[in-house]
Amino acid sequence: MQGKYLTNLLRAKETGLIVVILALGTLLSIFGGTVTQRVRDPETGRVTGQVQVNKFLQPMNIDIILKNSSWTAVMAVGATMLIISGGIDLSIGGIYCLAAVCGAMLLRWLGPSGAHADASPIWVVPLAIALTMTVGMLCGLANGLMVVLLKVHPFIITLGTMSIFRGIAFVTTQAQAVTDYPEVFGQMFRHTMGDFTLLPIAMVVMVGLAGYVFLQHTVLGRSAYAVGGNETASMYSGIRVSRVKVLVFALAGLAGGIAAVITLGTFGSADSSTGRGYELDVIAAAVVGGASLSGGRGTALGAVLGAIVIQLIANGIVILEIDQNYTEIIKGAVIILAVVMDRVSTAMNERRLVRA
Amino acid sequence: MGSALLRFENITKRFPGVTALEGVTFDVAAGECHALVGENGAGKSTLGKLVAGIYQPDDGRILFDGRPADFGSPLDAARAGIRIVHQELAFCPNLSVAENLFLGQMPSACGFVRRQEMERQARARLSDVGLSINPHAPMNKLSTAQEQLVQIAVAVGQKARVVIFDEPTSSLSPAEAERLFAIIGRLKADGVTILYVSHHLSEIMRLTDRVTVLRDGRCINTLRTSTTSPDEIVRLMIGRPLGDYYPTHVGAQRGPALLRVRGLSSPGKFEDISFDVHAGEIVGLAGLVGAGRSEIAQAIFGIEPAAQGTIEVEERPVVLRDPRNAIEHGIGLLPEDRKRQGLVLTMDCKANLTLAMLDRLRGGWLLDRRSERAVAQEYFGWLRIRAPSIDAPVAGLSGGNQQKVALAKWLARKCRVLMLDEPTRGVDVGAKAEIHALIDALAAEGRAVLLISSDLPEVLNLSTRILVLCQGRLVGELARDEATQEKLMRLMANVPAV
């Protein structure tokens, strides 16, 4: 029984990615070298000495990787759902930006120098979060409705809305950064436990779990796999294909909204260039995580791990002190490599299942 | 008549699960018009495609002009002067008519297309086949008949030595067909050898010099057209001993009409179709390819609802706008094309099996995965689906087992009206017998089954009664006792009884 559990674990789709992450981590731990860290007295905060710690394998660095991958990971879970259903969203960076800007404007209005500085944080914070998420979802919904009603390929629709959403953000902010939020909002997101920033990491875990439940345990999730795998056969099986597509677009937008909440909390600022180019990072994370652009394949856990892999590469370049100018080249190469490896392992896995 | 221009020696061609041709040997003389006839699936089209280099034989050889013809590709065959007019039309719909006419050999100078030259030649070729359309028109704006004529123009315009026509009149009106016959007459006068694949015996009697009859992938005989008769040809086409792998027909009690169709019409596809299917009955729907069989089933299922007519399910009138409506009324359709319409090949067996019943596996928002597994296990057992497990990807199963999964989808949904479109196409003999037994059992349990099949013995042995379609109209109904292959074939091909 235990042996079977172990083999199942080894054969899970995400195992390959975990191996990649562990391998990258090991390499970085070995070749990254050490860095000198000051030791402070926990009571007085005075520097009492110095220690040598591993550059990569230390809580602060791990926290940076997790925190910096959190918004990509959240959006990648949404993008994975969409890619599974045969769609694609190039506007996710725009959605993220518009949602962040809308949330930021509400927060500023309720913030220290805003019109309602006296508002109680007990409803300010939930309200801002709800607004940001709703804006994201509505943007996704608009994408989905246009794809279905205008019968235009999602690539084209979201290529258009990519500029529209960002353009709306540009006009509403008048190209200014929106800052100055209630103190408590930022504190919440910067709250640490030990060396780890709690909320962004917790949100990734929650979104990842929600994505897993949606894809594996709901009727809509199953329908998304079916529609992406074979739209005609899904229609012949009585699945409402259009409805599935619209809802999944809305969920992908919602993920963009949630990611925007994390950014607002972490950086305390949003402007019309927030998240520029993120759509490609998000799609890359989804694809590295095993989502197939031809539809029908992908997992939520894979998306989260994919985002971590991409962040790990960026981190590795810093750790190994490689010339920063090479970052994009290395990132691109790793994306292609990861997808090719995934293709090969999926093919092998399927051959085994057929033969068994 | 000249000497043999084409000689088939022991040609064998196998596809996964089926042997399309087995040991076929015959000659085609230079300059003759040679017909290939046989039932659906007898191997006529396969043979045509072998000559045209689209398929390669697994065994045996084709001699062209006395030399072995190893055509690795259609281009090789084309270079040797062999042209084919396909049954399925193969074009680039986004390109213009002229570009399609010259696909692969556009008149060019240093890599640049000579547009005016191309247009001039295109006009000449189109007028040859009696088409007066603008060569600049995009291909996708043409009617099926026009496309067919363009394809004929492609084939005949290139100094061909052999032209293969594969069911060329299937989408032509009588007037257009006449034009085609005139073209064929002209080709013959020019000494071109013609291989004419058709179901339509009247055309064959009129056009051809000799007829080769194929049955179940074997060459039965080659006859002189002038000394034979449609009767003899029909007899040779169907003269197979009936298979003994059919279940003894249970002959269930005939219950109430579960499906009643009245005056169903869809322009260009079928007209004024009326029939009933009762509980416990298997009603066969026979007809040649293109007679409108699948279209009727798809109209009932709500995929392309008919323009006119009424449908009653369990004696209540219903409007079926999409498959979901139809499924909610207990109708299931096992579609013709398993891989395109029947299964989601990226998913595993159990997900495919439960795809049409997801709304019944719902507990709130969640999918009841335990019930799903139980349902999948149940039908795996009942239908004896041979797969490693219910979690195995459906793409890896054999055709027969895939078909069982596709069928199980409707049984799991508890559909009472089952429309089965080619339920045993591309299925091996063993699984075929199992599926036949299953269909019989399903009817015996009180379901109403509409069986569409090109396999005549299948229709004859399973059906309680048989409806015959010809060119979109119901032309006859045969009770089980009076139905014979010969009668069916005559009705299907519109050959009057002797």
Short mmCIF file of C-alpha atoms in Angstrom, two decimals, chain B residues 25-295:
data_model
loop_
_atom_site.label_atom_id
_atom_site.label_comp_id
_atom_site.label_asym_id
_atom_site.label_seq_id
_atom_site.Cartn_x
_atom_site.Cartn_y
_atom_site.Cartn_z
CA THR B 25 -5.48 -8.51 -59.04
CA PHE B 26 -6.84 -7.02 -62.27
CA ASP B 27 -5.87 -5.02 -65.37
CA VAL B 28 -6.96 -1.71 -66.73
CA ALA B 29 -6.42 -1.40 -70.47
CA ALA B 30 -5.02 1.77 -72.04
CA GLY B 31 -7.75 4.15 -73.13
CA GLU B 32 -10.64 2.36 -71.47
CA CYS B 33 -13.10 3.63 -68.94
CA HIS B 34 -12.98 1.11 -66.12
CA ALA B 35 -15.53 1.08 -63.30
CA LEU B 36 -14.83 0.02 -59.74
CA VAL B 37 -18.00 -0.93 -57.88
CA GLY B 38 -18.79 -2.33 -54.48
CA GLU B 39 -20.68 -1.60 -51.31
CA ASN B 40 -19.63 1.12 -48.89
CA GLY B 41 -16.37 -0.07 -47.42
CA ALA B 42 -15.64 -2.62 -50.12
CA GLY B 43 -12.29 -0.96 -50.84
CA LYS B 44 -13.03 1.01 -54.01
CA SER B 45 -11.79 4.36 -52.75
CA THR B 46 -8.75 2.78 -51.13
CA LEU B 47 -7.79 1.28 -54.45
CA GLY B 48 -8.15 4.64 -56.17
CA LYS B 49 -5.95 6.26 -53.55
CA LEU B 50 -3.29 3.59 -54.01
CA VAL B 51 -3.07 4.37 -57.70
CA ALA B 52 -2.86 8.08 -56.98
CA GLY B 53 0.03 7.60 -54.55
CA ILE B 54 -1.94 8.72 -51.50
CA TYR B 55 -1.61 5.29 -49.91
CA GLN B 56 1.09 2.71 -50.47
CA PRO B 57 0.20 -0.99 -50.68
CA ASP B 58 1.34 -3.22 -47.82
CA ASP B 59 1.77 -6.05 -50.24
CA GLY B 60 1.67 -6.65 -53.98
CA ARG B 61 2.48 -4.11 -56.66
CA ILE B 62 0.99 -1.84 -59.23
CA LEU B 63 2.44 -1.92 -62.74
CA PHE B 64 2.09 1.25 -64.74
CA ASP B 65 3.03 0.94 -68.40
CA GLY B 66 4.61 -2.39 -67.57
CA ARG B 67 6.94 -0.92 -64.96
CA PRO B 68 6.48 -1.13 -61.19
CA ALA B 69 4.95 2.10 -60.00
CA ASP B 70 6.29 2.96 -56.56
CA PHE B 71 4.46 6.19 -55.96
CA GLY B 72 5.63 7.46 -52.61
CA SER B 73 3.39 10.50 -52.77
CA PRO B 74 0.60 12.04 -54.82
CA LEU B 75 3.24 14.20 -56.47
CA ASP B 76 5.06 11.12 -57.81
CA ALA B 77 1.80 9.82 -59.26
CA ALA B 78 0.98 13.21 -60.73
CA ARG B 79 4.39 13.36 -62.44
CA ALA B 80 3.62 10.01 -64.03
CA GLY B 81 0.35 11.48 -65.34
CA ILE B 82 -2.07 9.97 -62.84
CA ARG B 83 -4.75 12.32 -61.49
CA ILE B 84 -7.49 11.80 -58.96
CA VAL B 85 -10.78 13.59 -58.41
CA HIS B 86 -11.54 13.01 -54.76
CA GLN B 87 -14.74 12.15 -53.04
CA GLU B 88 -13.81 14.40 -50.15
CA LEU B 89 -12.77 17.74 -51.48
CA ALA B 90 -9.27 18.84 -50.66
CA PHE B 91 -8.58 22.52 -51.18
CA CYS B 92 -7.07 25.50 -49.46
CA PRO B 93 -10.32 27.35 -48.79
CA ASN B 94 -8.55 30.65 -48.13
CA LEU B 95 -6.90 30.80 -51.55
CA SER B 96 -8.54 31.81 -54.81
CA VAL B 97 -9.92 29.39 -57.39
CA ALA B 98 -6.99 30.08 -59.71
CA GLU B 99 -4.44 29.48 -56.95
CA ASN B 100 -6.14 26.22 -56.05
CA LEU B 101 -6.16 25.14 -59.67
CA PHE B 102 -2.39 25.52 -59.84
CA LEU B 103 -1.52 24.49 -56.33
CA GLY B 104 2.00 23.10 -56.36
CA GLN B 105 2.75 24.15 -59.94
CA MET B 106 1.94 27.80 -60.35
CA PRO B 107 3.28 29.39 -63.51
CA SER B 108 6.24 31.33 -62.25
CA ALA B 109 9.38 33.15 -63.21
CA CYS B 110 12.28 33.17 -60.75
CA GLY B 111 9.98 32.26 -57.89
CA PHE B 112 7.46 34.98 -58.64
CA VAL B 113 3.97 33.92 -59.64
CA ARG B 114 3.02 35.00 -63.13
CA ARG B 115 -0.44 36.15 -62.19
CA GLN B 116 -1.72 37.04 -65.65
CA GLU B 117 -0.53 33.79 -67.13
CA MET B 118 -2.13 31.90 -64.26
CA GLU B 119 -5.39 33.74 -64.70
CA ARG B 120 -5.46 33.12 -68.45
CA GLN B 121 -4.89 29.39 -67.99
CA ALA B 122 -7.37 29.24 -65.14
CA ARG B 123 -10.11 30.75 -67.28
CA ALA B 124 -9.44 28.25 -70.02
CA ARG B 125 -9.56 25.31 -67.64
CA LEU B 126 -12.71 26.49 -65.90
CA SER B 127 -14.55 26.94 -69.18
CA ASP B 128 -13.43 23.43 -70.13
CA VAL B 129 -15.55 22.05 -67.32
CA GLY B 130 -18.33 24.53 -68.01
CA LEU B 131 -17.76 26.71 -64.98
CA SER B 132 -18.21 30.43 -65.41
CA ILE B 133 -16.76 31.77 -62.19
CA ASN B 134 -14.18 34.41 -61.54
CA PRO B 135 -10.77 32.77 -61.03
CA HIS B 136 -10.14 35.32 -58.27
CA ALA B 137 -13.12 34.16 -56.23
CA PRO B 138 -12.08 32.67 -52.89
CA MET B 139 -12.53 28.92 -52.82
CA ASN B 140 -14.68 28.97 -49.69
CA LYS B 141 -17.39 30.95 -51.46
CA LEU B 142 -18.09 28.13 -53.91
CA SER B 143 -20.92 25.63 -53.65
CA THR B 144 -20.05 21.97 -53.21
CA ALA B 145 -20.94 21.27 -56.83
CA GLN B 146 -18.71 24.10 -58.02
CA GLU B 147 -15.87 22.81 -55.86
CA GLN B 148 -16.32 19.40 -57.40
CA LEU B 149 -16.08 20.87 -60.88
CA VAL B 150 -12.97 22.84 -59.94
CA GLN B 151 -11.42 19.63 -58.75
CA ILE B 152 -12.28 18.00 -62.03
CA ALA B 153 -10.67 20.95 -63.79
CA VAL B 154 -7.50 20.42 -61.74
CA ALA B 155 -7.34 16.77 -62.72
CA VAL B 156 -8.17 16.93 -66.41
CA GLY B 157 -6.22 20.05 -67.24
CA GLN B 158 -2.80 18.56 -66.70
CA LYS B 159 -2.17 16.23 -69.63
CA ALA B 160 -3.20 13.29 -67.56
CA ARG B 161 -2.76 9.72 -68.75
CA VAL B 162 -5.00 8.24 -66.09
CA VAL B 163 -7.81 10.07 -64.30
CA ILE B 164 -9.46 8.49 -61.28
CA PHE B 165 -12.94 9.70 -60.46
CA ASP B 166 -14.04 8.83 -56.92
CA GLU B 167 -17.83 9.25 -56.67
CA PRO B 168 -17.69 12.35 -58.84
CA THR B 169 -21.45 12.86 -59.09
CA SER B 170 -22.22 12.62 -55.36
CA SER B 171 -22.72 16.38 -55.06
CA LEU B 172 -23.65 17.28 -58.63
CA SER B 173 -27.09 18.08 -60.00
CA PRO B 174 -28.26 16.04 -63.02
CA ALA B 175 -27.33 18.88 -65.40
CA GLU B 176 -23.86 19.22 -63.87
CA ALA B 177 -23.46 15.45 -64.01
CA GLU B 178 -24.25 15.57 -67.75
CA ARG B 179 -21.47 18.09 -68.20
CA LEU B 180 -19.11 15.77 -66.35
CA PHE B 181 -20.10 12.86 -68.60
CA ALA B 182 -19.32 15.03 -71.63
CA ILE B 183 -15.89 15.79 -70.16
CA ILE B 184 -15.31 12.10 -69.59
CA GLY B 185 -16.33 11.41 -73.19
CA ARG B 186 -13.79 13.97 -74.39
CA LEU B 187 -11.05 12.51 -72.20
CA LYS B 188 -11.76 9.08 -73.62
CA ALA B 189 -11.59 10.44 -77.15
CA ASP B 190 -8.16 11.87 -76.27
CA GLY B 191 -7.05 8.40 -75.21
CA VAL B 192 -7.02 9.04 -71.47
CA THR B 193 -7.57 5.99 -69.29
CA ILE B 194 -10.31 6.45 -66.70
CA LEU B 195 -10.90 4.67 -63.44
CA TYR B 196 -14.46 5.39 -62.39
CA VAL B 197 -15.45 4.65 -58.77
CA SER B 198 -19.17 4.82 -58.18
CA HIS B 199 -22.23 3.34 -56.54
CA HIS B 200 -24.47 4.54 -59.31
CA LEU B 201 -25.02 1.64 -61.65
CA SER B 202 -26.83 3.71 -64.25
CA GLU B 203 -23.74 5.88 -64.70
CA ILE B 204 -21.55 2.82 -64.91
CA MET B 205 -23.70 1.17 -67.53
CA ARG B 206 -23.60 4.31 -69.59
CA LEU B 207 -19.99 5.40 -69.30
CA THR B 208 -17.73 2.45 -68.80
CA ASP B 209 -16.22 -0.29 -70.92
CA ARG B 210 -15.49 -2.75 -68.13
CA VAL B 211 -16.50 -3.19 -64.50
CA THR B 212 -14.47 -4.63 -61.65
CA VAL B 213 -16.56 -5.66 -58.66
CA LEU B 214 -15.01 -5.49 -55.20
CA ARG B 215 -16.47 -7.05 -52.09
CA ASP B 216 -14.92 -6.96 -48.63
CA GLY B 217 -11.61 -5.87 -50.07
CA ARG B 218 -11.41 -8.70 -52.59
CA CYS B 219 -11.69 -8.54 -56.31
CA ILE B 220 -14.74 -10.62 -57.26
CA ASN B 221 -14.74 -10.35 -61.03
CA THR B 222 -14.09 -8.07 -63.98
CA LEU B 223 -16.90 -7.93 -66.55
CA ARG B 224 -17.49 -6.29 -69.90
CA THR B 225 -20.12 -3.65 -69.34
CA SER B 226 -21.78 -4.42 -72.67
CA THR B 227 -22.38 -8.04 -71.76
CA THR B 228 -23.49 -7.64 -68.17
CA SER B 229 -26.53 -6.12 -66.45
CA PRO B 230 -27.14 -4.06 -63.31
CA ASP B 231 -28.71 -7.16 -61.82
CA GLU B 232 -25.60 -9.21 -62.25
CA ILE B 233 -23.45 -6.45 -60.79
CA VAL B 234 -25.68 -6.07 -57.75
CA ARG B 235 -25.61 -9.81 -57.17
CA LEU B 236 -21.81 -9.86 -57.32
CA MET B 237 -21.54 -6.84 -55.01
CA ILE B 238 -23.57 -8.40 -52.21
CA GLY B 239 -22.99 -12.10 -52.76
CA ARG B 240 -21.29 -12.64 -49.46
CA PRO B 241 -22.42 -15.36 -47.15
CA LEU B 242 -23.96 -13.71 -44.13
CA GLY B 243 -21.66 -13.59 -41.16
CA ASP B 244 -22.54 -15.98 -38.38
CA TYR B 245 -21.40 -13.68 -35.62
CA TYR B 246 -24.70 -11.93 -35.23
CA PRO B 247 -26.75 -12.41 -32.10
CA THR B 248 -30.01 -14.27 -32.35
CA HIS B 249 -32.41 -11.40 -32.57
CA VAL B 250 -34.33 -11.30 -29.34
CA GLY B 251 -37.41 -9.71 -30.83
CA ALA B 252 -38.43 -7.69 -27.82
CA GLN B 253 -42.02 -6.72 -27.12
CA ARG B 254 -42.77 -3.60 -29.12
CA GLY B 255 -43.57 -0.81 -26.70
CA PRO B 256 -44.82 2.74 -27.16
CA ALA B 257 -43.21 5.04 -29.73
CA LEU B 258 -40.31 6.68 -27.90
CA LEU B 259 -39.24 8.75 -30.89
CA ARG B 260 -41.63 10.05 -33.49
CA VAL B 261 -40.46 12.24 -36.36
CA ARG B 262 -42.86 13.93 -38.76
CA GLY B 263 -42.07 15.85 -41.92
CA LEU B 264 -38.49 16.65 -40.99
CA SER B 265 -36.84 18.71 -43.74
CA SER B 266 -33.56 20.50 -44.07
CA PRO B 267 -32.86 22.12 -47.42
CA GLY B 268 -30.14 20.42 -49.37
CA LYS B 269 -29.81 17.57 -46.87
CA PHE B 270 -33.08 15.69 -46.49
CA GLU B 271 -36.76 16.18 -47.12
CA ASP B 272 -40.01 15.14 -45.53
CA ILE B 273 -38.65 12.47 -43.23
CA SER B 274 -41.27 10.75 -41.05
CA PHE B 275 -40.79 7.66 -38.92
CA ASP B 276 -41.33 6.18 -35.47
CA VAL B 277 -38.99 4.20 -33.28
CA HIS B 278 -40.73 2.16 -30.61
CA ALA B 279 -39.38 0.86 -27.35
CA GLY B 280 -37.76 -2.52 -27.93
CA GLU B 281 -37.16 -1.83 -31.61
CA ILE B 282 -34.00 -1.47 -33.62
CA VAL B 283 -34.83 0.57 -36.69
CA GLY B 284 -32.15 0.44 -39.36
CA LEU B 285 -31.53 3.51 -41.49
CA ALA B 286 -29.79 2.45 -44.67
CA GLY B 287 -28.57 4.51 -47.58
CA LEU B 288 -25.50 5.27 -49.59
CA VAL B 289 -22.89 7.69 -48.36
CA GLY B 290 -24.35 11.16 -48.77
CA ALA B 291 -27.98 10.03 -48.67
CA GLY B 292 -28.55 12.11 -45.53
CA ARG B 293 -28.50 9.46 -42.82
CA SER B 294 -26.15 11.19 -40.37
CA GLU B 295 -27.72 14.54 -41.09
#
